[in-house]
Amino acid sequence: MSFKDVIDEEERDAYMLCNEAIVRAALEADVQLVSFYPGAPQTEILDNFEKAASKYDFKIEVAANEKVALETVAGAAMLGKRSLTSMKSVGTNVASDALYTLAYTGLKGGCLCLIADDPHAHSSQSEQDGRWFGLTAYLPMLEPSTPKEAMEMVKKGFELSEEFGTLVLIRTTTRVNHQSGIVPLGPMNRTPFEKVSWKEMKRPYTSVGELARKGKREMLDRMEKIRKKMARSSLNRVEYFDGKELKDKGGDGEKLGVVTAGVSYCYTVEALARLELPAKILKLGVINPMAEEMIVDFCEGLDKVVIVEELSPYMEDVVRRSVKDIEIYGKRTGHFSEALEYDIPSVLEGLSAVAGVEPPFDHKEHCKEMKKLAEILPQRLPVFCAGCPHRATFWSLRRAVGDPDSVFFANDIGCYSMMCLPPVEWSDTLLCMGASMGVAAGVQYIAKEKTIAVVGDSTFFHAALPGIVNLVHNEDDVTIFVLDNAVTAMTGQQSHPGNEKKAGGREGKKLDIRSVLEGLGVEKIYDISSYEVKDNIPIIKEALEHEGVSAVISHGECALYHYRNYRRGGGKLVPYFIDLETCESVHACVLNFMCPAISVMPEEKGKARIHQDICVGCGVCSKLCPKGAIRSTATIYGGDNKPVYTVEDYEKYVEKKEAEG
Amino acid sequence: MKQINIILCGIGGEGLVLMSNIIGETCRLAGENVISGEMHGLAQRSGSVIVHMRMGDEVLSPLIPPGEADVIVSLEIMEALRYLYYLKPGGTVITNKRLVHPPGETHELVMGKVEKYVEYEGVLEAIKSTDAEVVEVNALSLAKKAGEVRAQNVVLLGALSAALSGSIPEKSFMDAVEETVPKKAVESNLKAFELGIDAYES
Ligand code: SF4
Ligand code: SF4
């Protein structure tokens, strides 16, 4: 698997990540415009389109947020161009204002919106179930189980969208987006990008009052037509598991039925195999509108039907409504959970309870035993990278604030969210993109303590601006921190409006955060360099003392982004080292800073050491060491101004020293 | 082919996804069905990461159930123990001979919350206390020997290919390495791969 396969013109099998397969399918389907805001688990869709943009001439944007992205692709679809956006579960909340009305107006078509849910909240603030968007917005929704199905559904989705003149939703979950498998590469039928005349296809996309009432009627009619068309769609299929393998045709008299979709289907089949349990399976690919007639037919002759789906009982309630005189099992009967993602053991547990058979292997007991052995291990949580500017900014902020309880700290979504995790655990709120500003507005009215609101640069443009406007207009008393690290770091360093690059690495217009804040009327604005940790303390203090809205913009590029570019430009990393003769095991570098490059040496009286293969040479630890024991390896070889020394050089130096005794 | 389940684990930012890509490509070249479940999205290094790789005609779930992995390949020994619950009874653990203290552990040590660092031998002992078959590979020194320090993951891949030699031809692995790594690093990576095979066999 690699990006090569995404744009390979040869028709063959390839091993691909589902998110890559989605991009491949959209390219094969001649998509002409795509727009995204990054967010797990769908970011690789944007990443691969960005790469493909150097070969194909579709239009691509990294949008300021999901709502803008959806509106952008809708714009293209109003002119009949195939377009696609994708967003993480909670991103759909941002886009939903446009989403609900687009269902009323319809579109000329060829427009897909992929909603990537995150059961288990691996990298999200909630386990939100995006299927309700399809149902409540009256939009068709497809759900694949595998990369191969995702490819098919992207292509089918475009056709469906064009046939009925509607936005089509595709729903995935983390375990589908981040699943790799063998997919067939089809022909790349791309047409050159061309403008078309609006005049020739002009019709209003307007919805208000009577227009909305008319739009609603049309939308209901459209859904009814789609319901009829999809009632027997091949995306929904019945399969038979005979206790050993899956078959297209039935044996006789299966008494147990399972209705399932998405990745739960994969777990179901394998759970049945482990139980050697014969069953009939209805695998739904169209989850809105649900094929109710098919469900009724499917249940005919069954004694029991089980619904296996992650999160809410979305399908289960449809089955309960449609089918009578049969035992129905699912979340409502307590056999399956509405929380967390599933896997084979959890589905196996539910199915074996329903069928009254013993599981062949006690996964829980096994886990308990083995996990007991692992209790000797420390946790390995994600932390700020070596050289991360956020760690430096928070070090200064913490020193400027003194007692962390003396402020209300509204945090926001980005790498800096990690401040709320152990061992630091310093954040009073963490809700959703841009929420720090709104929360701060309320808190500052009531709390006696000073209120601070932290936001990253990408989130600043995404959803914080209205909150800041609100703070300024109401003359609230809040200090804003904008962490300007140049990129959307957490999702893999995509560009955003504050970066000089736009999608695909092309030159764009950089929006200067200071100018934006000035334009919004923020009274006091301080620019600091994240890495000047000591100099920043008095500046931050001054900002905090200001009554009214003050802002501190901390500038420091994301270390992963910065040092990657630096290396690509031929630069060599110059790590720091700890001079053991000076180090007195004070551990300021560990206790207050926790750079992953630093550990201690029990055999050397607990003195600290810097791992040369992890340190990027940001130098911050050397500034905060009270003993002055941390220095750049450049000093060993002849001066800070000549960073020509590499990790390998340093290793040789150490080896030589060791040889000398 | 009979089902084969492999857990790859290690520390974020250490080439685990590249490793799973090579295995996936290997299976494609060998004409075997393969799926994997990965974790993407957390850009930060230093977190614990795991990839589930599954081969065989009937595999569908991207996640291996606990107690069903045939092999665990770990780039760092603590992670092998952390995910040992995935290993089937009598399965094989191929671990890098390397232990990296998480920053949180150093913090706890300095705070006096723990008395001492967890040591390599202790972790190894815990793994060996089960019926797992353990193969230790000094991937760093072998990668250095191959002339490519960053090829620790490919050394371990070589060891894995030796473990799977009955099911997947070595040649497919080597072709996949060739296809996946940058051109100028092919030779050193193949060397690293071979050293990995030798390490498993000795
Ligand atoms: S990805 Fe960048 S911003 Fe995020 S923790 Fe790492 S260095 Fe910091
Ligand atoms: S210079 Fe210090 S703080 Fe910066 S990366 Fe190296 S060890 Fe970490």
PDB file of N, CA, C and O in Angstrom, chain A residues 427-489:
ATOM      1  N   SER A 427      -6.613  21.695  32.884  1.00  0.00           N
ATOM      2  CA  SER A 427      -7.599  22.266  31.974  1.00  0.00           C
ATOM      3  C   SER A 427      -8.907  22.224  32.731  1.00  0.00           C
ATOM      4  O   SER A 427      -9.225  21.225  33.360  1.00  0.00           O
ATOM      5  N   ASP A 428      -9.661  23.312  32.667  1.00  0.00           N
ATOM      6  CA  ASP A 428     -10.959  23.280  33.346  1.00  0.00           C
ATOM      7  C   ASP A 428     -12.081  22.886  32.402  1.00  0.00           C
ATOM      8  O   ASP A 428     -13.073  22.309  32.833  1.00  0.00           O
ATOM      9  N   THR A 429     -11.941  23.206  31.132  1.00  0.00           N
ATOM     10  CA  THR A 429     -12.952  22.742  30.169  1.00  0.00           C
ATOM     11  C   THR A 429     -12.276  22.323  28.874  1.00  0.00           C
ATOM     12  O   THR A 429     -11.209  22.819  28.502  1.00  0.00           O
ATOM     13  N   LEU A 430     -12.928  21.399  28.206  1.00  0.00           N
ATOM     14  CA  LEU A 430     -12.504  20.949  26.875  1.00  0.00           C
ATOM     15  C   LEU A 430     -13.763  20.393  26.225  1.00  0.00           C
ATOM     16  O   LEU A 430     -14.185  19.294  26.551  1.00  0.00           O
ATOM     17  N   LEU A 431     -14.400  21.179  25.375  1.00  0.00           N
ATOM     18  CA  LEU A 431     -15.696  20.756  24.835  1.00  0.00           C
ATOM     19  C   LEU A 431     -15.637  20.423  23.356  1.00  0.00           C
ATOM     20  O   LEU A 431     -15.810  19.291  22.942  1.00  0.00           O
ATOM     21  N   CYS A 432     -15.423  21.447  22.563  1.00  0.00           N
ATOM     22  CA  CYS A 432     -15.463  21.245  21.119  1.00  0.00           C
ATOM     23  C   CYS A 432     -14.733  22.419  20.475  1.00  0.00           C
ATOM     24  O   CYS A 432     -14.344  23.359  21.157  1.00  0.00           O
ATOM     25  N   MET A 433     -14.560  22.351  19.173  1.00  0.00           N
ATOM     26  CA  MET A 433     -13.780  23.357  18.452  1.00  0.00           C
ATOM     27  C   MET A 433     -14.263  24.785  18.774  1.00  0.00           C
ATOM     28  O   MET A 433     -15.429  25.127  18.555  1.00  0.00           O
ATOM     29  N   GLY A 434     -13.365  25.597  19.283  1.00  0.00           N
ATOM     30  CA  GLY A 434     -13.652  27.011  19.521  1.00  0.00           C
ATOM     31  C   GLY A 434     -14.417  27.309  20.793  1.00  0.00           C
ATOM     32  O   GLY A 434     -14.638  28.474  21.129  1.00  0.00           O
ATOM     33  N   ALA A 435     -14.796  26.280  21.546  1.00  0.00           N
ATOM     34  CA  ALA A 435     -15.657  26.485  22.718  1.00  0.00           C
ATOM     35  C   ALA A 435     -14.979  27.268  23.836  1.00  0.00           C
ATOM     36  O   ALA A 435     -15.649  27.856  24.678  1.00  0.00           O
ATOM     37  N   SER A 436     -13.640  27.290  23.837  1.00  0.00           N
ATOM     38  CA  SER A 436     -12.957  27.995  24.929  1.00  0.00           C
ATOM     39  C   SER A 436     -13.422  29.443  25.028  1.00  0.00           C
ATOM     40  O   SER A 436     -13.573  29.980  26.118  1.00  0.00           O
ATOM     41  N   MET A 437     -13.686  30.069  23.882  1.00  0.00           N
ATOM     42  CA  MET A 437     -14.054  31.489  23.886  1.00  0.00           C
ATOM     43  C   MET A 437     -15.444  31.712  24.488  1.00  0.00           C
ATOM     44  O   MET A 437     -15.637  32.595  25.311  1.00  0.00           O
ATOM     45  N   GLY A 438     -16.394  30.903  24.044  1.00  0.00           N
ATOM     46  CA  GLY A 438     -17.760  31.046  24.548  1.00  0.00           C
ATOM     47  C   GLY A 438     -17.847  30.723  26.028  1.00  0.00           C
ATOM     48  O   GLY A 438     -18.458  31.461  26.809  1.00  0.00           O
ATOM     49  N   VAL A 439     -17.189  29.637  26.435  1.00  0.00           N
ATOM     50  CA  VAL A 439     -17.207  29.250  27.843  1.00  0.00           C
ATOM     51  C   VAL A 439     -16.594  30.368  28.690  1.00  0.00           C
ATOM     52  O   VAL A 439     -17.137  30.750  29.726  1.00  0.00           O
ATOM     53  N   ALA A 440     -15.477  30.908  28.202  1.00  0.00           N
ATOM     54  CA  ALA A 440     -14.792  31.965  28.951  1.00  0.00           C
ATOM     55  C   ALA A 440     -15.719  33.160  29.169  1.00  0.00           C
ATOM     56  O   ALA A 440     -15.703  33.790  30.229  1.00  0.00           O
ATOM     57  N   ALA A 441     -16.536  33.459  28.181  1.00  0.00           N
ATOM     58  CA  ALA A 441     -17.439  34.604  28.298  1.00  0.00           C
ATOM     59  C   ALA A 441     -18.367  34.420  29.486  1.00  0.00           C
ATOM     60  O   ALA A 441     -18.578  35.347  30.279  1.00  0.00           O
ATOM     61  N   GLY A 442     -18.897  33.231  29.620  1.00  0.00           N
ATOM     62  CA  GLY A 442     -19.803  32.974  30.743  1.00  0.00           C
ATOM     63  C   GLY A 442     -19.082  32.953  32.073  1.00  0.00           C
ATOM     64  O   GLY A 442     -19.539  33.548  33.054  1.00  0.00           O
ATOM     65  N   VAL A 443     -17.924  32.288  32.081  1.00  0.00           N
ATOM     66  CA  VAL A 443     -17.178  32.124  33.324  1.00  0.00           C
ATOM     67  C   VAL A 443     -16.742  33.479  33.894  1.00  0.00           C
ATOM     68  O   VAL A 443     -16.848  33.734  35.098  1.00  0.00           O
ATOM     69  N   GLN A 444     -16.275  34.378  33.007  1.00  0.00           N
ATOM     70  CA  GLN A 444     -15.720  35.633  33.509  1.00  0.00           C
ATOM     71  C   GLN A 444     -16.772  36.507  34.211  1.00  0.00           C
ATOM     72  O   GLN A 444     -16.440  37.355  35.016  1.00  0.00           O
ATOM     73  N   TYR A 445     -18.031  36.273  33.929  1.00  0.00           N
ATOM     74  CA  TYR A 445     -19.074  37.014  34.655  1.00  0.00           C
ATOM     75  C   TYR A 445     -19.160  36.580  36.105  1.00  0.00           C
ATOM     76  O   TYR A 445     -19.463  37.353  36.988  1.00  0.00           O
ATOM     77  N   ILE A 446     -18.909  35.291  36.312  1.00  0.00           N
ATOM     78  CA  ILE A 446     -19.216  34.720  37.617  1.00  0.00           C
ATOM     79  C   ILE A 446     -17.972  34.441  38.462  1.00  0.00           C
ATOM     80  O   ILE A 446     -17.984  34.671  39.659  1.00  0.00           O
ATOM     81  N   ALA A 447     -16.915  33.917  37.830  1.00  0.00           N
ATOM     82  CA  ALA A 447     -15.761  33.472  38.612  1.00  0.00           C
ATOM     83  C   ALA A 447     -14.960  34.656  39.136  1.00  0.00           C
ATOM     84  O   ALA A 447     -14.774  35.650  38.427  1.00  0.00           O
ATOM     85  N   LYS A 448     -14.464  34.510  40.360  1.00  0.00           N
ATOM     86  CA  LYS A 448     -13.615  35.563  40.923  1.00  0.00           C
ATOM     87  C   LYS A 448     -12.227  35.511  40.295  1.00  0.00           C
ATOM     88  O   LYS A 448     -11.523  36.502  40.239  1.00  0.00           O
ATOM     89  N   GLU A 449     -11.834  34.329  39.862  1.00  0.00           N
ATOM     90  CA  GLU A 449     -10.505  34.158  39.281  1.00  0.00           C
ATOM     91  C   GLU A 449     -10.461  34.725  37.861  1.00  0.00           C
ATOM     92  O   GLU A 449     -11.484  34.887  37.207  1.00  0.00           O
ATOM     93  N   LYS A 450      -9.241  34.962  37.399  1.00  0.00           N
ATOM     94  CA  LYS A 450      -9.045  35.415  36.011  1.00  0.00           C
ATOM     95  C   LYS A 450      -9.397  34.268  35.058  1.00  0.00           C
ATOM     96  O   LYS A 450      -9.116  33.102  35.340  1.00  0.00           O
ATOM     97  N   THR A 451      -9.979  34.594  33.933  1.00  0.00           N
ATOM     98  CA  THR A 451     -10.333  33.563  32.958  1.00  0.00           C
ATOM     99  C   THR A 451      -9.368  33.605  31.778  1.00  0.00           C
ATOM    100  O   THR A 451      -9.128  34.672  31.196  1.00  0.00           O
ATOM    101  N   ILE A 452      -8.816  32.455  31.446  1.00  0.00           N
ATOM    102  CA  ILE A 452      -7.987  32.397  30.243  1.00  0.00           C
ATOM    103  C   ILE A 452      -8.593  31.381  29.262  1.00  0.00           C
ATOM    104  O   ILE A 452      -9.174  30.377  29.666  1.00  0.00           O
ATOM    105  N   ALA A 453      -8.470  31.693  27.988  1.00  0.00           N
ATOM    106  CA  ALA A 453      -9.014  30.818  26.952  1.00  0.00           C
ATOM    107  C   ALA A 453      -7.904  30.530  25.953  1.00  0.00           C
ATOM    108  O   ALA A 453      -7.307  31.438  25.388  1.00  0.00           O
ATOM    109  N   VAL A 454      -7.619  29.248  25.784  1.00  0.00           N
ATOM    110  CA  VAL A 454      -6.530  28.839  24.897  1.00  0.00           C
ATOM    111  C   VAL A 454      -7.098  28.250  23.615  1.00  0.00           C
ATOM    112  O   VAL A 454      -8.071  27.493  23.651  1.00  0.00           O
ATOM    113  N   VAL A 455      -6.491  28.593  22.496  1.00  0.00           N
ATOM    114  CA  VAL A 455      -6.944  28.030  21.219  1.00  0.00           C
ATOM    115  C   VAL A 455      -5.758  27.923  20.265  1.00  0.00           C
ATOM    116  O   VAL A 455      -4.835  28.742  20.316  1.00  0.00           O
ATOM    117  N   GLY A 456      -5.750  26.898  19.436  1.00  0.00           N
ATOM    118  CA  GLY A 456      -4.682  26.768  18.442  1.00  0.00           C
ATOM    119  C   GLY A 456      -5.005  27.594  17.216  1.00  0.00           C
ATOM    120  O   GLY A 456      -6.110  28.138  17.085  1.00  0.00           O
ATOM    121  N   ASP A 457      -4.064  27.687  16.311  1.00  0.00           N
ATOM    122  CA  ASP A 457      -4.265  28.554  15.141  1.00  0.00           C
ATOM    123  C   ASP A 457      -5.341  28.018  14.196  1.00  0.00           C
ATOM    124  O   ASP A 457      -6.185  28.757  13.715  1.00  0.00           O
ATOM    125  N   SER A 458      -5.328  26.715  13.973  1.00  0.00           N
ATOM    126  CA  SER A 458      -6.301  26.143  13.057  1.00  0.00           C
ATOM    127  C   SER A 458      -7.711  26.250  13.643  1.00  0.00           C
ATOM    128  O   SER A 458      -8.659  26.614  12.950  1.00  0.00           O
ATOM    129  N   THR A 459      -7.812  25.979  14.933  1.00  0.00           N
ATOM    130  CA  THR A 459      -9.103  26.071  15.621  1.00  0.00           C
ATOM    131  C   THR A 459      -9.564  27.527  15.703  1.00  0.00           C
ATOM    132  O   THR A 459     -10.759  27.815  15.660  1.00  0.00           O
ATOM    133  N   PHE A 460      -8.602  28.432  15.799  1.00  0.00           N
ATOM    134  CA  PHE A 460      -8.891  29.873  15.798  1.00  0.00           C
ATOM    135  C   PHE A 460      -9.717  30.244  14.565  1.00  0.00           C
ATOM    136  O   PHE A 460     -10.767  30.868  14.657  1.00  0.00           O
ATOM    137  N   PHE A 461      -9.262  29.770  13.404  1.00  0.00           N
ATOM    138  CA  PHE A 461      -9.981  30.091  12.168  1.00  0.00           C
ATOM    139  C   PHE A 461     -11.250  29.246  12.016  1.00  0.00           C
ATOM    140  O   PHE A 461     -12.214  29.666  11.397  1.00  0.00           O
ATOM    141  N   HIS A 462     -11.217  28.043  12.559  1.00  0.00           N
ATOM    142  CA  HIS A 462     -12.321  27.101  12.387  1.00  0.00           C
ATOM    143  C   HIS A 462     -13.588  27.570  13.100  1.00  0.00           C
ATOM    144  O   HIS A 462     -14.658  27.620  12.502  1.00  0.00           O
ATOM    145  N   ALA A 463     -13.456  27.885  14.403  1.00  0.00           N
ATOM    146  CA  ALA A 463     -14.696  28.155  15.145  1.00  0.00           C
ATOM    147  C   ALA A 463     -14.542  29.155  16.278  1.00  0.00           C
ATOM    148  O   ALA A 463     -15.493  29.442  16.982  1.00  0.00           O
ATOM    149  N   ALA A 464     -13.342  29.715  16.466  1.00  0.00           N
ATOM    150  CA  ALA A 464     -13.154  30.601  17.616  1.00  0.00           C
ATOM    151  C   ALA A 464     -13.503  32.054  17.305  1.00  0.00           C
ATOM    152  O   ALA A 464     -13.738  32.843  18.212  1.00  0.00           O
ATOM    153  N   LEU A 465     -13.527  32.414  16.019  1.00  0.00           N
ATOM    154  CA  LEU A 465     -13.699  33.834  15.679  1.00  0.00           C
ATOM    155  C   LEU A 465     -15.006  34.431  16.223  1.00  0.00           C
ATOM    156  O   LEU A 465     -14.969  35.496  16.843  1.00  0.00           O
ATOM    157  N   PRO A 466     -16.163  33.782  16.050  1.00  0.00           N
ATOM    158  CA  PRO A 466     -17.387  34.377  16.604  1.00  0.00           C
ATOM    159  C   PRO A 466     -17.286  34.551  18.122  1.00  0.00           C
ATOM    160  O   PRO A 466     -17.773  35.545  18.661  1.00  0.00           O
ATOM    161  N   GLY A 467     -16.642  33.609  18.800  1.00  0.00           N
ATOM    162  CA  GLY A 467     -16.479  33.707  20.255  1.00  0.00           C
ATOM    163  C   GLY A 467     -15.648  34.915  20.639  1.00  0.00           C
ATOM    164  O   GLY A 467     -15.932  35.592  21.627  1.00  0.00           O
ATOM    165  N   ILE A 468     -14.622  35.195  19.849  1.00  0.00           N
ATOM    166  CA  ILE A 468     -13.760  36.342  20.150  1.00  0.00           C
ATOM    167  C   ILE A 468     -14.512  37.654  19.873  1.00  0.00           C
ATOM    168  O   ILE A 468     -14.460  38.604  20.657  1.00  0.00           O
ATOM    169  N   VAL A 469     -15.230  37.674  18.766  1.00  0.00           N
ATOM    170  CA  VAL A 469     -16.057  38.845  18.441  1.00  0.00           C
ATOM    171  C   VAL A 469     -16.973  39.152  19.626  1.00  0.00           C
ATOM    172  O   VAL A 469     -17.114  40.294  20.070  1.00  0.00           O
ATOM    173  N   ASN A 470     -17.550  38.110  20.162  1.00  0.00           N
ATOM    174  CA  ASN A 470     -18.468  38.225  21.286  1.00  0.00           C
ATOM    175  C   ASN A 470     -17.773  38.788  22.531  1.00  0.00           C
ATOM    176  O   ASN A 470     -18.300  39.667  23.206  1.00  0.00           O
ATOM    177  N   LEU A 471     -16.558  38.283  22.801  1.00  0.00           N
ATOM    178  CA  LEU A 471     -15.806  38.768  23.970  1.00  0.00           C
ATOM    179  C   LEU A 471     -15.506  40.257  23.836  1.00  0.00           C
ATOM    180  O   LEU A 471     -15.651  41.031  24.777  1.00  0.00           O
ATOM    181  N   VAL A 472     -15.102  40.644  22.627  1.00  0.00           N
ATOM    182  CA  VAL A 472     -14.713  42.040  22.402  1.00  0.00           C
ATOM    183  C   VAL A 472     -15.930  42.946  22.511  1.00  0.00           C
ATOM    184  O   VAL A 472     -15.924  43.946  23.229  1.00  0.00           O
ATOM    185  N   HIS A 473     -16.979  42.572  21.841  1.00  0.00           N
ATOM    186  CA  HIS A 473     -18.182  43.401  21.806  1.00  0.00           C
ATOM    187  C   HIS A 473     -18.761  43.621  23.206  1.00  0.00           C
ATOM    188  O   HIS A 473     -19.217  44.709  23.546  1.00  0.00           O
ATOM    189  N   ASN A 474     -18.706  42.589  24.024  1.00  0.00           N
ATOM    190  CA  ASN A 474     -19.285  42.686  25.362  1.00  0.00           C
ATOM    191  C   ASN A 474     -18.298  43.206  26.409  1.00  0.00           C
ATOM    192  O   ASN A 474     -18.601  43.221  27.589  1.00  0.00           O
ATOM    193  N   GLU A 475     -17.122  43.571  25.935  1.00  0.00           N
ATOM    194  CA  GLU A 475     -16.082  44.093  26.824  1.00  0.00           C
ATOM    195  C   GLU A 475     -15.815  43.153  27.990  1.00  0.00           C
ATOM    196  O   GLU A 475     -15.751  43.549  29.141  1.00  0.00           O
ATOM    197  N   ASP A 476     -15.691  41.862  27.660  1.00  0.00           N
ATOM    198  CA  ASP A 476     -15.440  40.855  28.684  1.00  0.00           C
ATOM    199  C   ASP A 476     -13.991  40.914  29.158  1.00  0.00           C
ATOM    200  O   ASP A 476     -13.146  41.544  28.522  1.00  0.00           O
ATOM    201  N   ASP A 477     -13.745  40.236  30.264  1.00  0.00           N
ATOM    202  CA  ASP A 477     -12.408  40.255  30.857  1.00  0.00           C
ATOM    203  C   ASP A 477     -11.771  38.867  30.722  1.00  0.00           C
ATOM    204  O   ASP A 477     -11.922  38.019  31.607  1.00  0.00           O
ATOM    205  N   VAL A 478     -11.085  38.658  29.621  1.00  0.00           N
ATOM    206  CA  VAL A 478     -10.514  37.340  29.334  1.00  0.00           C
ATOM    207  C   VAL A 478      -9.160  37.512  28.644  1.00  0.00           C
ATOM    208  O   VAL A 478      -8.996  38.411  27.820  1.00  0.00           O
ATOM    209  N   THR A 479      -8.207  36.680  28.998  1.00  0.00           N
ATOM    210  CA  THR A 479      -6.952  36.648  28.240  1.00  0.00           C
ATOM    211  C   THR A 479      -6.964  35.434  27.317  1.00  0.00           C
ATOM    212  O   THR A 479      -7.138  34.306  27.765  1.00  0.00           O
ATOM    213  N   ILE A 480      -6.815  35.735  26.029  1.00  0.00           N
ATOM    214  CA  ILE A 480      -6.832  34.685  25.012  1.00  0.00           C
ATOM    215  C   ILE A 480      -5.396  34.280  24.704  1.00  0.00           C
ATOM    216  O   ILE A 480      -4.524  35.134  24.582  1.00  0.00           O
ATOM    217  N   PHE A 481      -5.164  33.003  24.559  1.00  0.00           N
ATOM    218  CA  PHE A 481      -3.863  32.536  24.070  1.00  0.00           C
ATOM    219  C   PHE A 481      -4.079  31.861  22.732  1.00  0.00           C
ATOM    220  O   PHE A 481      -4.842  30.906  22.647  1.00  0.00           O
ATOM    221  N   VAL A 482      -3.436  32.375  21.700  1.00  0.00           N
ATOM    222  CA  VAL A 482      -3.502  31.707  20.409  1.00  0.00           C
ATOM    223  C   VAL A 482      -2.155  31.027  20.186  1.00  0.00           C
ATOM    224  O   VAL A 482      -1.111  31.683  20.178  1.00  0.00           O
ATOM    225  N   LEU A 483      -2.186  29.715  20.048  1.00  0.00           N
ATOM    226  CA  LEU A 483      -0.946  28.954  19.867  1.00  0.00           C
ATOM    227  C   LEU A 483      -0.725  28.785  18.369  1.00  0.00           C
ATOM    228  O   LEU A 483      -1.368  27.955  17.734  1.00  0.00           O
ATOM    229  N   ASP A 484       0.137  29.606  17.830  1.00  0.00           N
ATOM    230  CA  ASP A 484       0.335  29.642  16.376  1.00  0.00           C
ATOM    231  C   ASP A 484       1.502  28.738  16.002  1.00  0.00           C
ATOM    232  O   ASP A 484       2.649  29.143  16.029  1.00  0.00           O
ATOM    233  N   ASN A 485       1.169  27.484  15.650  1.00  0.00           N
ATOM    234  CA  ASN A 485       2.246  26.557  15.278  1.00  0.00           C
ATOM    235  C   ASN A 485       2.262  26.295  13.770  1.00  0.00           C
ATOM    236  O   ASN A 485       2.822  25.316  13.307  1.00  0.00           O
ATOM    237  N   ALA A 486       1.587  27.137  13.032  1.00  0.00           N
ATOM    238  CA  ALA A 486       1.651  27.169  11.561  1.00  0.00           C
ATOM    239  C   ALA A 486       0.795  26.131  10.831  1.00  0.00           C
ATOM    240  O   ALA A 486       0.485  26.299   9.667  1.00  0.00           O
ATOM    241  N   VAL A 487       0.408  25.057  11.519  1.00  0.00           N
ATOM    242  CA  VAL A 487      -0.314  23.982  10.816  1.00  0.00           C
ATOM    243  C   VAL A 487      -1.409  23.396  11.708  1.00  0.00           C
ATOM    244  O   VAL A 487      -1.484  23.701  12.893  1.00  0.00           O
ATOM    245  N   THR A 488      -2.250  22.561  11.126  1.00  0.00           N
ATOM    246  CA  THR A 488      -3.180  21.753  11.919  1.00  0.00           C
ATOM    247  C   THR A 488      -2.368  20.532  12.344  1.00  0.00           C
ATOM    248  O   THR A 488      -2.281  19.543  11.619  1.00  0.00           O
ATOM    249  N   ALA A 489      -1.743  20.633  13.524  1.00  0.00           N
ATOM    250  CA  ALA A 489      -0.687  19.692  13.872  1.00  0.00           C
ATOM    251  C   ALA A 489      -1.198  18.310  14.219  1.00  0.00           C
ATOM    252  O   ALA A 489      -0.661  17.301  13.781  1.00  0.00           O
TER     253      ALA A 489
END
